[in-house]
Amino acid sequence: MTEEKFTFQAEVSKLLDIVAHSLYSHKEIFLRELVSNASDACDRLRYEALTKPELAAGGALQIVIEVDKKARTLAVIDNGIGMSREELAENLGTIARSGTSAFVHELAAANADNDKKKSKGDDVALIGQFGVGFYSAFMVADTVEVVSRRAGSDAAWKWTSDGKGEFTLAEAERGANGTTVTLFVSKKEAEYLEEARIRTIVKTYSDHVGLPILLRLDGKEETLNAGAALWTRPAKEITPEQYTEFYHHVGHMFDEPWKVLHNRIEGVLSYTNLLFIPSAPPFDLFDPDRKPRLKLYVKRVFITDDCEALLPSYLRFVRGIVDSEDLSLNISREMLQNDPKLAKIRSGLVKRILGELKKASEKDAEGYATFWDNFGAVLKEGLYEDFSSRDSLVPLCRFRSIAGDGLISLDAYVEAMKEGQQAIYYITGEDAEVLRRSPQLEGFRARGLDVLLLTDPIDEFWLPNLGSHKDKPFKSVTRGAADLDAIPRSDAEAEKDKAADAETPGIDQLVAALKMALGGAVKDVRTSDRLTDSPVCLVAAEGDVDIRLERMLRQARRMGGEEAIARILEINPGHALIKALAGKVESTGAAGADAVKDAAFLLLDQARILEGEPVADPVAFATRLTAVMEKGV
Ligand SMILES: Nc1ncnc2c1ncn2[C@@H]1O[C@H](COP(=O)(O)OP(=O)(O)OP(=O)(O)O)[C@@H](O)[C@H]1O
Ligand SMILES: [Mg+2]
């Protein structure tokens, strides 16, 4: 019999190295992974047998765990779909999942760098999400042997490896289709050959599997699990631990689910849903494909976990399964996407999930705040993607604002609006704490006006789309005129100042001089009612995009190389520096523009820096700053 040698893909070798050296706790999960693969293989056989009934000739699907203590082997045997020679090499020699290679690099780097070393728990959680799956067998085995025969073929193949960089493939014998994974258990892991240990592991991690799992040991055979898919059992017979295990299994998650939604819907269209809302964000939440990860079953037969029609993208953080009797088993995965029944199920699921969130938002502010921090940015995508659910989504949204540290809803904002306030004010940027210090907010704070701090890129998209809430338009505090005159400042002292500001001598000449000095570098220069403490700030003209949005669009390459949009420079007539400059311009007359030229550009650069923008000309900036400092010293 000829044997051929292969080397693992580089990522697999790295992964095996990490698996072998850093996961000394939780080794028992290897059995869960192998059982889960066996169960997946049976699911796939069932699905293929829908169109090729001859494949189902192998009899009832089941998983057997066979232990031979003398030989120190543990085998997981299934009669599922099996693998061809090519599939063995591909599936057990490379990492197919896209994110996994990146993860391996990250983990390898973290392990090399002791300071950044993650705790073991984190490693396990990550590995679960990325699906080290089969390779976890090498945590307990010196050698792993896989004999497999693809359903519909007579040829069987044997894959063997000690997990150290190479594997071999050779012809083999197998009576029927399916796969046998045999672990030659290493001496120090002998506990995994003990009946009691295996029984506990299966009960803990694999009880939800919808197939019988048999243990064959010392000539005895017994069934270890309930053998009915978890979602088919009555909710009151299911323990929280069982739900959690199932969630870990279907969701590739390792946290405790925040919410479990297990329902049976009877009617024109009947289905069961077992859905989970995670308590921690999955790693792929912001993957560009934005795919929902629900698994679809039809009459207990697994159909697909890649069904975009089942749940909208903005609910992609939800994990779990849907099983319906009323979808056709003969329909192809592609046609399924357009099935009107599926659309009905989808809208039922959306209602159910949003209803649950509403309940939580009203009854459990703290839990909901955590949910919001995890998934709010994703949920907000629904505001412009799903008009039919908008009315349910808006009340679910929460925001940080300058009034406090907590989260508020739009309703609460509108309720707290001040006399004379016409708009819902907001400011956008990357970081709430940086935003809180923006000079543009000074005038709002002085008037006791609240401003929403919007820090998710998605905010730039739904805001213009939603436009207003309860007839109050959204208004950016960094765009257009602030129009704050109508609203009195809350401190009497400030009111006095303000009256005086209007009369700052030379202020009009200063504005004119600044305009002349700056030329095309700004769109306009004007006095501001937005500022109380800072001398200047930049704002966008009414019809222009906000400064931060412009930056974001350029980063995302949605805006090309055209010239940067000129902004409006607002000056604070009450500020000592501005007053001094105004006095200077007034006294110098026609030469005013020249007298303040350096100051003009320094003020503009300062305003740009506050916006997180680079200064236009660093050399000129440094020269001017030096000159001014020289005079000041
Ligand atoms: N018992 C089996 N029968 C058929 N194919 C299998 C079996 N075990 C593994 N495979 C194949 O090997 C691949 C790799 O398995 P592995 O457990 O590493 O990843 P996965 O199952 O795809 O992902 P995860 O385990 O994270 O869900 C599987 O996708 C499957 O194609
Ligand atoms: Mg697997």
JSON list of N, CA, C and O in Angstrom, two decimals, residues 10 25 28 46 50 53 73 93 113 115 138 162 192 205 230 295 297 382 388 406 449 466 490 496 525 566:
[
{"chain": "A", "resi": 10, "resn": "ALA", "atom": "N", "xyz": [1.08, 26.35, 6.40]},
{"chain": "A", "resi": 10, "resn": "ALA", "atom": "CA", "xyz": [1.85, 26.99, 7.47]},
{"chain": "A", "resi": 10, "resn": "ALA", "atom": "C", "xyz": [0.97, 27.38, 8.67]},
{"chain": "A", "resi": 10, "resn": "ALA", "atom": "O", "xyz": [1.35, 27.18, 9.82]},
{"chain": "A", "resi": 25, "resn": "SER", "atom": "N", "xyz": [-5.66, 23.87, 29.93]},
{"chain": "A", "resi": 25, "resn": "SER", "atom": "CA", "xyz": [-6.94, 23.67, 30.59]},
{"chain": "A", "resi": 25, "resn": "SER", "atom": "C", "xyz": [-7.98, 23.37, 29.51]},
{"chain": "A", "resi": 25, "resn": "SER", "atom": "O", "xyz": [-7.76, 23.64, 28.34]},
{"chain": "A", "resi": 28, "resn": "GLU", "atom": "N", "xyz": [-10.67, 18.73, 27.53]},
{"chain": "A", "resi": 28, "resn": "GLU", "atom": "CA", "xyz": [-11.78, 17.82, 27.22]},
{"chain": "A", "resi": 28, "resn": "GLU", "atom": "C", "xyz": [-12.62, 18.28, 26.03]},
{"chain": "A", "resi": 28, "resn": "GLU", "atom": "O", "xyz": [-13.37, 17.50, 25.47]},
{"chain": "A", "resi": 46, "resn": "ARG", "atom": "N", "xyz": [-27.81, 13.71, 5.38]},
{"chain": "A", "resi": 46, "resn": "ARG", "atom": "CA", "xyz": [-29.26, 13.84, 5.34]},
{"chain": "A", "resi": 46, "resn": "ARG", "atom": "C", "xyz": [-29.68, 14.82, 4.25]},
{"chain": "A", "resi": 46, "resn": "ARG", "atom": "O", "xyz": [-30.62, 14.59, 3.51]},
{"chain": "A", "resi": 50, "resn": "LEU", "atom": "N", "xyz": [-31.61, 14.05, 0.32]},
{"chain": "A", "resi": 50, "resn": "LEU", "atom": "CA", "xyz": [-32.90, 14.58, -0.14]},
{"chain": "A", "resi": 50, "resn": "LEU", "atom": "C", "xyz": [-33.00, 14.46, -1.64]},
{"chain": "A", "resi": 50, "resn": "LEU", "atom": "O", "xyz": [-34.07, 14.18, -2.19]},
{"chain": "A", "resi": 53, "resn": "PRO", "atom": "N", "xyz": [-31.52, 9.76, -2.80]},
{"chain": "A", "resi": 53, "resn": "PRO", "atom": "CA", "xyz": [-31.99, 8.89, -1.71]},
{"chain": "A", "resi": 53, "resn": "PRO", "atom": "C", "xyz": [-31.10, 7.66, -1.51]},
{"chain": "A", "resi": 53, "resn": "PRO", "atom": "O", "xyz": [-31.03, 7.13, -0.41]},
{"chain": "A", "resi": 73, "resn": "THR", "atom": "N", "xyz": [-6.68, 3.71, 22.75]},
{"chain": "A", "resi": 73, "resn": "THR", "atom": "CA", "xyz": [-7.28, 4.48, 21.67]},
{"chain": "A", "resi": 73, "resn": "THR", "atom": "C", "xyz": [-8.71, 4.87, 22.01]},
{"chain": "A", "resi": 73, "resn": "THR", "atom": "O", "xyz": [-9.41, 4.17, 22.72]},
{"chain": "A", "resi": 93, "resn": "GLY", "atom": "N", "xyz": [-5.90, 19.60, 6.35]},
{"chain": "A", "resi": 93, "resn": "GLY", "atom": "CA", "xyz": [-4.52, 20.02, 6.09]},
{"chain": "A", "resi": 93, "resn": "GLY", "atom": "C", "xyz": [-4.39, 21.52, 5.97]},
{"chain": "A", "resi": 93, "resn": "GLY", "atom": "O", "xyz": [-3.31, 22.08, 5.96]},
{"chain": "A", "resi": 113, "resn": "ASP", "atom": "N", "xyz": [4.76, 37.28, 22.95]},
{"chain": "A", "resi": 113, "resn": "ASP", "atom": "CA", "xyz": [4.95, 38.50, 23.73]},
{"chain": "A", "resi": 113, "resn": "ASP", "atom": "C", "xyz": [4.28, 38.31, 25.09]},
{"chain": "A", "resi": 113, "resn": "ASP", "atom": "O", "xyz": [3.08, 38.43, 25.24]},
{"chain": "A", "resi": 115, "resn": "ASP", "atom": "N", "xyz": [4.03, 40.03, 27.80]},
{"chain": "A", "resi": 115, "resn": "ASP", "atom": "CA", "xyz": [3.27, 41.11, 28.41]},
{"chain": "A", "resi": 115, "resn": "ASP", "atom": "C", "xyz": [1.82, 41.07, 27.97]},
{"chain": "A", "resi": 115, "resn": "ASP", "atom": "O", "xyz": [0.92, 41.31, 28.73]},
{"chain": "A", "resi": 138, "resn": "PHE", "atom": "N", "xyz": [-5.23, 16.95, 18.90]},
{"chain": "A", "resi": 138, "resn": "PHE", "atom": "CA", "xyz": [-3.81, 16.82, 19.24]},
{"chain": "A", "resi": 138, "resn": "PHE", "atom": "C", "xyz": [-3.48, 17.32, 20.64]},
{"chain": "A", "resi": 138, "resn": "PHE", "atom": "O", "xyz": [-2.35, 17.21, 21.08]},
{"chain": "A", "resi": 162, "resn": "ASP", "atom": "N", "xyz": [1.05, 13.01, 13.38]},
{"chain": "A", "resi": 162, "resn": "ASP", "atom": "CA", "xyz": [1.39, 13.20, 14.78]},
{"chain": "A", "resi": 162, "resn": "ASP", "atom": "C", "xyz": [1.31, 14.70, 15.13]},
{"chain": "A", "resi": 162, "resn": "ASP", "atom": "O", "xyz": [1.76, 15.12, 16.19]},
{"chain": "A", "resi": 192, "resn": "TYR", "atom": "N", "xyz": [-8.96, 10.30, 29.64]},
{"chain": "A", "resi": 192, "resn": "TYR", "atom": "CA", "xyz": [-9.97, 10.35, 28.57]},
{"chain": "A", "resi": 192, "resn": "TYR", "atom": "C", "xyz": [-10.35, 8.97, 28.04]},
{"chain": "A", "resi": 192, "resn": "TYR", "atom": "O", "xyz": [-11.10, 8.86, 27.08]},
{"chain": "A", "resi": 205, "resn": "TYR", "atom": "N", "xyz": [-21.25, 18.66, 27.22]},
{"chain": "A", "resi": 205, "resn": "TYR", "atom": "CA", "xyz": [-21.07, 19.44, 25.98]},
{"chain": "A", "resi": 205, "resn": "TYR", "atom": "C", "xyz": [-21.93, 18.99, 24.81]},
{"chain": "A", "resi": 205, "resn": "TYR", "atom": "O", "xyz": [-22.14, 19.75, 23.88]},
{"chain": "A", "resi": 230, "resn": "LEU", "atom": "N", "xyz": [-32.22, 19.64, 20.73]},
{"chain": "A", "resi": 230, "resn": "LEU", "atom": "CA", "xyz": [-32.63, 20.40, 21.93]},
{"chain": "A", "resi": 230, "resn": "LEU", "atom": "C", "xyz": [-33.90, 21.21, 21.70]},
{"chain": "A", "resi": 230, "resn": "LEU", "atom": "O", "xyz": [-34.78, 21.25, 22.55]},
{"chain": "A", "resi": 295, "resn": "LYS", "atom": "N", "xyz": [-28.97, 29.15, 11.81]},
{"chain": "A", "resi": 295, "resn": "LYS", "atom": "CA", "xyz": [-29.01, 27.90, 11.07]},
{"chain": "A", "resi": 295, "resn": "LYS", "atom": "C", "xyz": [-30.46, 27.57, 10.75]},
{"chain": "A", "resi": 295, "resn": "LYS", "atom": "O", "xyz": [-31.33, 27.66, 11.62]},
{"chain": "A", "resi": 297, "resn": "TYR", "atom": "N", "xyz": [-33.21, 24.78, 9.64]},
{"chain": "A", "resi": 297, "resn": "TYR", "atom": "CA", "xyz": [-33.56, 23.37, 9.52]},
{"chain": "A", "resi": 297, "resn": "TYR", "atom": "C", "xyz": [-34.96, 23.28, 8.92]},
{"chain": "A", "resi": 297, "resn": "TYR", "atom": "O", "xyz": [-35.80, 24.14, 9.15]},
{"chain": "A", "resi": 382, "resn": "GLY", "atom": "N", "xyz": [-30.31, 49.14, 11.04]},
{"chain": "A", "resi": 382, "resn": "GLY", "atom": "CA", "xyz": [-31.71, 48.88, 10.69]},
{"chain": "A", "resi": 382, "resn": "GLY", "atom": "C", "xyz": [-32.50, 50.16, 10.47]},
{"chain": "A", "resi": 382, "resn": "GLY", "atom": "O", "xyz": [-33.50, 50.17, 9.76]},
{"chain": "A", "resi": 388, "resn": "SER", "atom": "N", "xyz": [-39.75, 49.14, 7.53]},
{"chain": "A", "resi": 388, "resn": "SER", "atom": "CA", "xyz": [-40.93, 48.57, 8.17]},
{"chain": "A", "resi": 388, "resn": "SER", "atom": "C", "xyz": [-40.71, 48.41, 9.68]},
{"chain": "A", "resi": 388, "resn": "SER", "atom": "O", "xyz": [-41.66, 48.32, 10.44]},
{"chain": "A", "resi": 406, "resn": "GLY", "atom": "N", "xyz": [-24.58, 58.60, 31.46]},
{"chain": "A", "resi": 406, "resn": "GLY", "atom": "CA", "xyz": [-25.43, 57.47, 31.09]},
{"chain": "A", "resi": 406, "resn": "GLY", "atom": "C", "xyz": [-25.92, 57.53, 29.66]},
{"chain": "A", "resi": 406, "resn": "GLY", "atom": "O", "xyz": [-25.52, 58.39, 28.87]},
{"chain": "A", "resi": 449, "resn": "LEU", "atom": "N", "xyz": [-28.13, 73.24, 27.28]},
{"chain": "A", "resi": 449, "resn": "LEU", "atom": "CA", "xyz": [-28.69, 72.41, 26.20]},
{"chain": "A", "resi": 449, "resn": "LEU", "atom": "C", "xyz": [-27.91, 71.10, 26.11]},
{"chain": "A", "resi": 449, "resn": "LEU", "atom": "O", "xyz": [-26.69, 71.09, 26.17]},
{"chain": "A", "resi": 466, "resn": "LEU", "atom": "N", "xyz": [-33.18, 59.56, 8.81]},
{"chain": "A", "resi": 466, "resn": "LEU", "atom": "CA", "xyz": [-34.27, 59.68, 9.78]},
{"chain": "A", "resi": 466, "resn": "LEU", "atom": "C", "xyz": [-34.73, 61.15, 9.82]},
{"chain": "A", "resi": 466, "resn": "LEU", "atom": "O", "xyz": [-35.93, 61.42, 9.92]},
{"chain": "A", "resi": 490, "resn": "SER", "atom": "N", "xyz": [-27.67, 80.11, 30.89]},
{"chain": "A", "resi": 490, "resn": "SER", "atom": "CA", "xyz": [-28.20, 79.80, 32.22]},
{"chain": "A", "resi": 490, "resn": "SER", "atom": "C", "xyz": [-27.50, 80.57, 33.34]},
{"chain": "A", "resi": 490, "resn": "SER", "atom": "O", "xyz": [-28.01, 80.67, 34.43]},
{"chain": "A", "resi": 496, "resn": "LYS", "atom": "N", "xyz": [-24.30, 89.12, 31.14]},
{"chain": "A", "resi": 496, "resn": "LYS", "atom": "CA", "xyz": [-23.68, 90.44, 31.19]},
{"chain": "A", "resi": 496, "resn": "LYS", "atom": "C", "xyz": [-22.52, 90.50, 30.18]},
{"chain": "A", "resi": 496, "resn": "LYS", "atom": "O", "xyz": [-22.42, 91.40, 29.38]},
{"chain": "A", "resi": 525, "resn": "VAL", "atom": "N", "xyz": [-15.43, 84.08, 7.78]},
{"chain": "A", "resi": 525, "resn": "VAL", "atom": "CA", "xyz": [-15.05, 84.30, 9.17]},
{"chain": "A", "resi": 525, "resn": "VAL", "atom": "C", "xyz": [-16.22, 85.03, 9.79]},
{"chain": "A", "resi": 525, "resn": "VAL", "atom": "O", "xyz": [-16.78, 85.93, 9.19]},
{"chain": "A", "resi": 566, "resn": "ALA", "atom": "N", "xyz": [-13.52, 74.09, 2.08]},
{"chain": "A", "resi": 566, "resn": "ALA", "atom": "CA", "xyz": [-13.17, 75.20, 2.97]},
{"chain": "A", "resi": 566, "resn": "ALA", "atom": "C", "xyz": [-14.23, 75.33, 4.07]},
{"chain": "A", "resi": 566, "resn": "ALA", "atom": "O", "xyz": [-15.41, 75.06, 3.84]}
]
